[in-house]
Short mmCIF file of N, CA, C and O and ligand atoms in Angstrom, two decimals:
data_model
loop_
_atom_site.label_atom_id
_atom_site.label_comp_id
_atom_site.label_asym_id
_atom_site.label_seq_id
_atom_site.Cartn_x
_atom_site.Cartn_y
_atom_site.Cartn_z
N UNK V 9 0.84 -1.19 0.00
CA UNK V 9 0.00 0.00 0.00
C UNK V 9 0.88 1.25 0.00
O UNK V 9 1.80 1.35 0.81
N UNK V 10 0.68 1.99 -0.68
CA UNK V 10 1.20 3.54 -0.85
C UNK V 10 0.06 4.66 -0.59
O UNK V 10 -1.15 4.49 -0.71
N UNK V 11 0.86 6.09 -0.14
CA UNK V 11 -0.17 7.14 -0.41
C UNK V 11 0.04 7.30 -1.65
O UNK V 11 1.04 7.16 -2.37
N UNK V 12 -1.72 7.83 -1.94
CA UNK V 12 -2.04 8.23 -2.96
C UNK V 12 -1.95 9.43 -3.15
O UNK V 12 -2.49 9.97 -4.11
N UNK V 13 -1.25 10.08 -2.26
CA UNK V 13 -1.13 11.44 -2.05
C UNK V 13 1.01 11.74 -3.07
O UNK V 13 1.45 12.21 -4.12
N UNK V 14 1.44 11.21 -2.05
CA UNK V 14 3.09 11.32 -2.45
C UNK V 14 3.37 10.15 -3.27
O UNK V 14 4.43 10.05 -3.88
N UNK V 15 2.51 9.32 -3.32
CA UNK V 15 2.75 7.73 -4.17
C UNK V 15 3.91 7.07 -3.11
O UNK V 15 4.24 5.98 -3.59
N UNK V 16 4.73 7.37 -1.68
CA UNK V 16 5.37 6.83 -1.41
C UNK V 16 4.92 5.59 -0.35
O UNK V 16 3.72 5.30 -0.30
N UNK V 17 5.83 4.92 0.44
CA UNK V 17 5.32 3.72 1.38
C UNK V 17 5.56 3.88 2.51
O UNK V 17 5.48 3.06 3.43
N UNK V 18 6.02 5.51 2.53
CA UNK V 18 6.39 5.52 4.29
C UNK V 18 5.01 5.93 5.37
O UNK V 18 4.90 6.96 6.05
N UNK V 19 4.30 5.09 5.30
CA UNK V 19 2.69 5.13 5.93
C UNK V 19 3.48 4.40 7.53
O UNK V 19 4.52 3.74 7.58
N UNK V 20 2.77 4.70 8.45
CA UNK V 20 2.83 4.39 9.89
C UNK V 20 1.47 4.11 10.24
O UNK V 20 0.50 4.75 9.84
N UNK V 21 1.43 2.62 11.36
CA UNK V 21 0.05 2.31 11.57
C UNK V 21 -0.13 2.80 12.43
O UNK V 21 0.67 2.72 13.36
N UNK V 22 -1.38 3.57 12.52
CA UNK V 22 -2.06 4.60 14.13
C UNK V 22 -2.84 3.56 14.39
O UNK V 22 -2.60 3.33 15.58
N UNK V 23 -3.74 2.66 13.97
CA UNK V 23 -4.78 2.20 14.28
C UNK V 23 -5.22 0.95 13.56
O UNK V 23 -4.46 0.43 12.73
N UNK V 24 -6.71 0.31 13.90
CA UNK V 24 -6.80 -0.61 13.00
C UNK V 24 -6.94 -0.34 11.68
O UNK V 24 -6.34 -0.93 10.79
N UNK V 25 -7.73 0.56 11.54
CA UNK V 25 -7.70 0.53 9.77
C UNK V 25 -7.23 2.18 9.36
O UNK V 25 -7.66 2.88 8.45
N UNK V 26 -6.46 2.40 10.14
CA UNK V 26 -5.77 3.89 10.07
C UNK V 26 -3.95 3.57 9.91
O UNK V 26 -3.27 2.71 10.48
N UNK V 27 -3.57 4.56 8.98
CA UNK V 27 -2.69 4.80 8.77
C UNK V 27 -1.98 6.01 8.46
O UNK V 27 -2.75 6.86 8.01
N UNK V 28 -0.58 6.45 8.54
CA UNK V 28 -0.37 7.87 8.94
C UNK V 28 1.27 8.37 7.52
O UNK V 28 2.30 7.69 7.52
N UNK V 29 1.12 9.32 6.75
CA UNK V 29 1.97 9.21 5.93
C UNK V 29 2.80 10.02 6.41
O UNK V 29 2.25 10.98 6.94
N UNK V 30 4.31 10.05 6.45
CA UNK V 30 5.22 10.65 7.22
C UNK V 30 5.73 11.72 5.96
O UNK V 30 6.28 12.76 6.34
N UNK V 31 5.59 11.51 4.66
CA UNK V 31 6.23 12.44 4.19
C UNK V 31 5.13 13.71 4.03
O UNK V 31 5.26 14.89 4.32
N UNK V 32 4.02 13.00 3.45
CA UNK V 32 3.35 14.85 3.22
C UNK V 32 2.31 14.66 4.87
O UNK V 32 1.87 15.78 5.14
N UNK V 33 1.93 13.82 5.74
CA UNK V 33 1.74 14.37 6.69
C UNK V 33 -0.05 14.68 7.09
O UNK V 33 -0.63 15.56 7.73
N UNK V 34 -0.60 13.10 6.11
CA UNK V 34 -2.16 12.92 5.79
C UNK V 34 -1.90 11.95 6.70
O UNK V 34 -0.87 11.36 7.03
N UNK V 35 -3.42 11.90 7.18
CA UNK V 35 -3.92 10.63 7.72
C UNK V 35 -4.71 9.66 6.69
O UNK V 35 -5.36 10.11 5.74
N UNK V 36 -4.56 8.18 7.02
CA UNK V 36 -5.34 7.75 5.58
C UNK V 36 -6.13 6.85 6.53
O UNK V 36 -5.59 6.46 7.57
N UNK V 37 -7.73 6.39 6.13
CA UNK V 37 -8.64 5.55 7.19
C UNK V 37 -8.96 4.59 5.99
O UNK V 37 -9.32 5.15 4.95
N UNK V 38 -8.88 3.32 5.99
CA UNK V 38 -9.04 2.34 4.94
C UNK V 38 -10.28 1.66 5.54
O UNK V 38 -10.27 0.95 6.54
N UNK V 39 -11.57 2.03 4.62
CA UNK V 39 -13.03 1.43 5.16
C UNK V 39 -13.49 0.96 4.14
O UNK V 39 -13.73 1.59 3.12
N UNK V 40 -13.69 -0.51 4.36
CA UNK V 40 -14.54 -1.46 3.17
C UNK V 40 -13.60 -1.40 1.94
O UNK V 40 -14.10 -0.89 0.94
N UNK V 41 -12.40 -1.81 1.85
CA UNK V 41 -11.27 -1.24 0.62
C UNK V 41 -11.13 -0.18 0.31
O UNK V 41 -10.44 -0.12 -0.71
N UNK V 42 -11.54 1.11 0.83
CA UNK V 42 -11.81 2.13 0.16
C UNK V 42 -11.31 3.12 1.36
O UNK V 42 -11.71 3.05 2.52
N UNK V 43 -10.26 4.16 0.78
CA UNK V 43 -9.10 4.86 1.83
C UNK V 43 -10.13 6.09 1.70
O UNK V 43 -10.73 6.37 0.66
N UNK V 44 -10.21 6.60 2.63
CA UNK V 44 -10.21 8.84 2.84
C UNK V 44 -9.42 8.90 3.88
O UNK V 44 -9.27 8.46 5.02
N UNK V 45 -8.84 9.78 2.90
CA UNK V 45 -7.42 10.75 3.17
C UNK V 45 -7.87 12.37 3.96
O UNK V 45 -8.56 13.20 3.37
N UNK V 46 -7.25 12.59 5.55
CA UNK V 46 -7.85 13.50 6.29
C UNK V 46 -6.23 14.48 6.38
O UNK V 46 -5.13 13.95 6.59
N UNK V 47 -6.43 15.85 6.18
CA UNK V 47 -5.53 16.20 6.49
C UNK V 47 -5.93 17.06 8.05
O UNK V 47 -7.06 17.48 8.26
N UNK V 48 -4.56 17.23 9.24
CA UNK V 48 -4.08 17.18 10.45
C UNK V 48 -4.15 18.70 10.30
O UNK V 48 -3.22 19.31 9.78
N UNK V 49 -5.04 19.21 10.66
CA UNK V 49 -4.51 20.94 11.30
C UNK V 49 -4.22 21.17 12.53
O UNK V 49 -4.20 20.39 13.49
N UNK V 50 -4.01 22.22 12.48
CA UNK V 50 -2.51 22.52 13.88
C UNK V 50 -3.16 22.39 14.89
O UNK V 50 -2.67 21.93 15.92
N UNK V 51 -4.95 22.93 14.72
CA UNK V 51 -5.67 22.79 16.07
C UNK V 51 -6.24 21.46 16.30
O UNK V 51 -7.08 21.17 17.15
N UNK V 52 -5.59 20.52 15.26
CA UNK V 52 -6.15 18.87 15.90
C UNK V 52 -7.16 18.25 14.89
O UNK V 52 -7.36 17.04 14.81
N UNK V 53 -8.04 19.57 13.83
CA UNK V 53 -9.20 18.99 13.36
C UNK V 53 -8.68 18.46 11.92
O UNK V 53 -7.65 18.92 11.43
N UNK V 54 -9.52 17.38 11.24
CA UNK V 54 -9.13 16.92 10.13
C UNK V 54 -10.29 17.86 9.47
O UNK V 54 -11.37 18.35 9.80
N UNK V 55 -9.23 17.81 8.12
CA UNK V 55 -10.06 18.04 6.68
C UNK V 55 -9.74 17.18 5.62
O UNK V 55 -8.60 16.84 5.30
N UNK V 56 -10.71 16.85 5.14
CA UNK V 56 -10.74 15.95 3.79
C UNK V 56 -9.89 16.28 2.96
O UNK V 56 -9.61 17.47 2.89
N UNK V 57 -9.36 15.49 2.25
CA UNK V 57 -8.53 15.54 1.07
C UNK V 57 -9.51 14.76 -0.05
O UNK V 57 -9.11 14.82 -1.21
N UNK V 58 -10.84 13.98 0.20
CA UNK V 58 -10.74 13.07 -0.64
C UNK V 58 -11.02 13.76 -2.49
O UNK V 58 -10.59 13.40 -3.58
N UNK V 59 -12.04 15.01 -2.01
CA UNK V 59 -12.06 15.35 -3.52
C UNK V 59 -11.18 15.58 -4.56
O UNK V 59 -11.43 15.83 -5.74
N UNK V 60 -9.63 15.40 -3.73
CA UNK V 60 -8.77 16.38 -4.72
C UNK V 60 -8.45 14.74 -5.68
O UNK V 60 -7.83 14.75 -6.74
N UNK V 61 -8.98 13.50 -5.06
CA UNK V 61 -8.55 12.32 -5.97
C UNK V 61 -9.64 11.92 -6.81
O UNK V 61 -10.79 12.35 -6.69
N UNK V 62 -9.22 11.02 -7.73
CA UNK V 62 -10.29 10.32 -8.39
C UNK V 62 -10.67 9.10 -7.71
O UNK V 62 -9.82 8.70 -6.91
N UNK V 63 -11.82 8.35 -7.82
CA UNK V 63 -12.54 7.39 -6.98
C UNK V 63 -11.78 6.23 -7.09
O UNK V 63 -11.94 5.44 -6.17
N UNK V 64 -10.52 5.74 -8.53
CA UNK V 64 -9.86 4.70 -8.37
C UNK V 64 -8.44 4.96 -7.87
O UNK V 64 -7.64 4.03 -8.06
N UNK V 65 -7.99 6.05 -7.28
CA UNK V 65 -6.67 6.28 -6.63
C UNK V 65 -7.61 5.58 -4.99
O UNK V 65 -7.12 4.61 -4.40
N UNK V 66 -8.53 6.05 -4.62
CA UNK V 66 -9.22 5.58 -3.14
C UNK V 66 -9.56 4.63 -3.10
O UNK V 66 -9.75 4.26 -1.94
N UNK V 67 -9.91 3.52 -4.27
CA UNK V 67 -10.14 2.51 -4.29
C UNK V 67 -9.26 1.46 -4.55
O UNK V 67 -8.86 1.36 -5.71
N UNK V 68 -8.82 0.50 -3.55
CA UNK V 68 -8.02 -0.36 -3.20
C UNK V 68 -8.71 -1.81 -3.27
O UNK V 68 -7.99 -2.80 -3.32
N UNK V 69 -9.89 -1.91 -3.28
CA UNK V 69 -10.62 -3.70 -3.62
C UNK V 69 -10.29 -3.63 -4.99
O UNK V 69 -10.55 -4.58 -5.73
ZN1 ZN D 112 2.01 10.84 1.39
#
């Protein structure tokens, strides 16, 4: 598995179906094969990334 964000593999596991990309610094939540990508603001809250992809970069089944 890679982000679909940097295309790289340096993802870190936070959780069960959470994972954390160290270079650009997204959170990725993998539900039912299918990843959304949250980005981390400074005050803690996530924001979506998913629109900026197309539906088969998020889709992993
Ligand atoms: Zn990345």
């Amino acid at each position: 598995m890679h982000c679909p964000n940097c295309k790289n593999k340096n993802l870190g596991k936070i959780g069960v179906n959470q994972f954390y990309c160290w270079d650009c610094f997204i959170e990725l939540t993998l539900t039912n094969g299918r990843l959304s990508l949250n980005q981390v603001e400074e005050d803690g809250s996530l924001t979506t990334l998913d629109d900026l992809f197309e539906d088969q970069e998020l889709n992993l089944g």
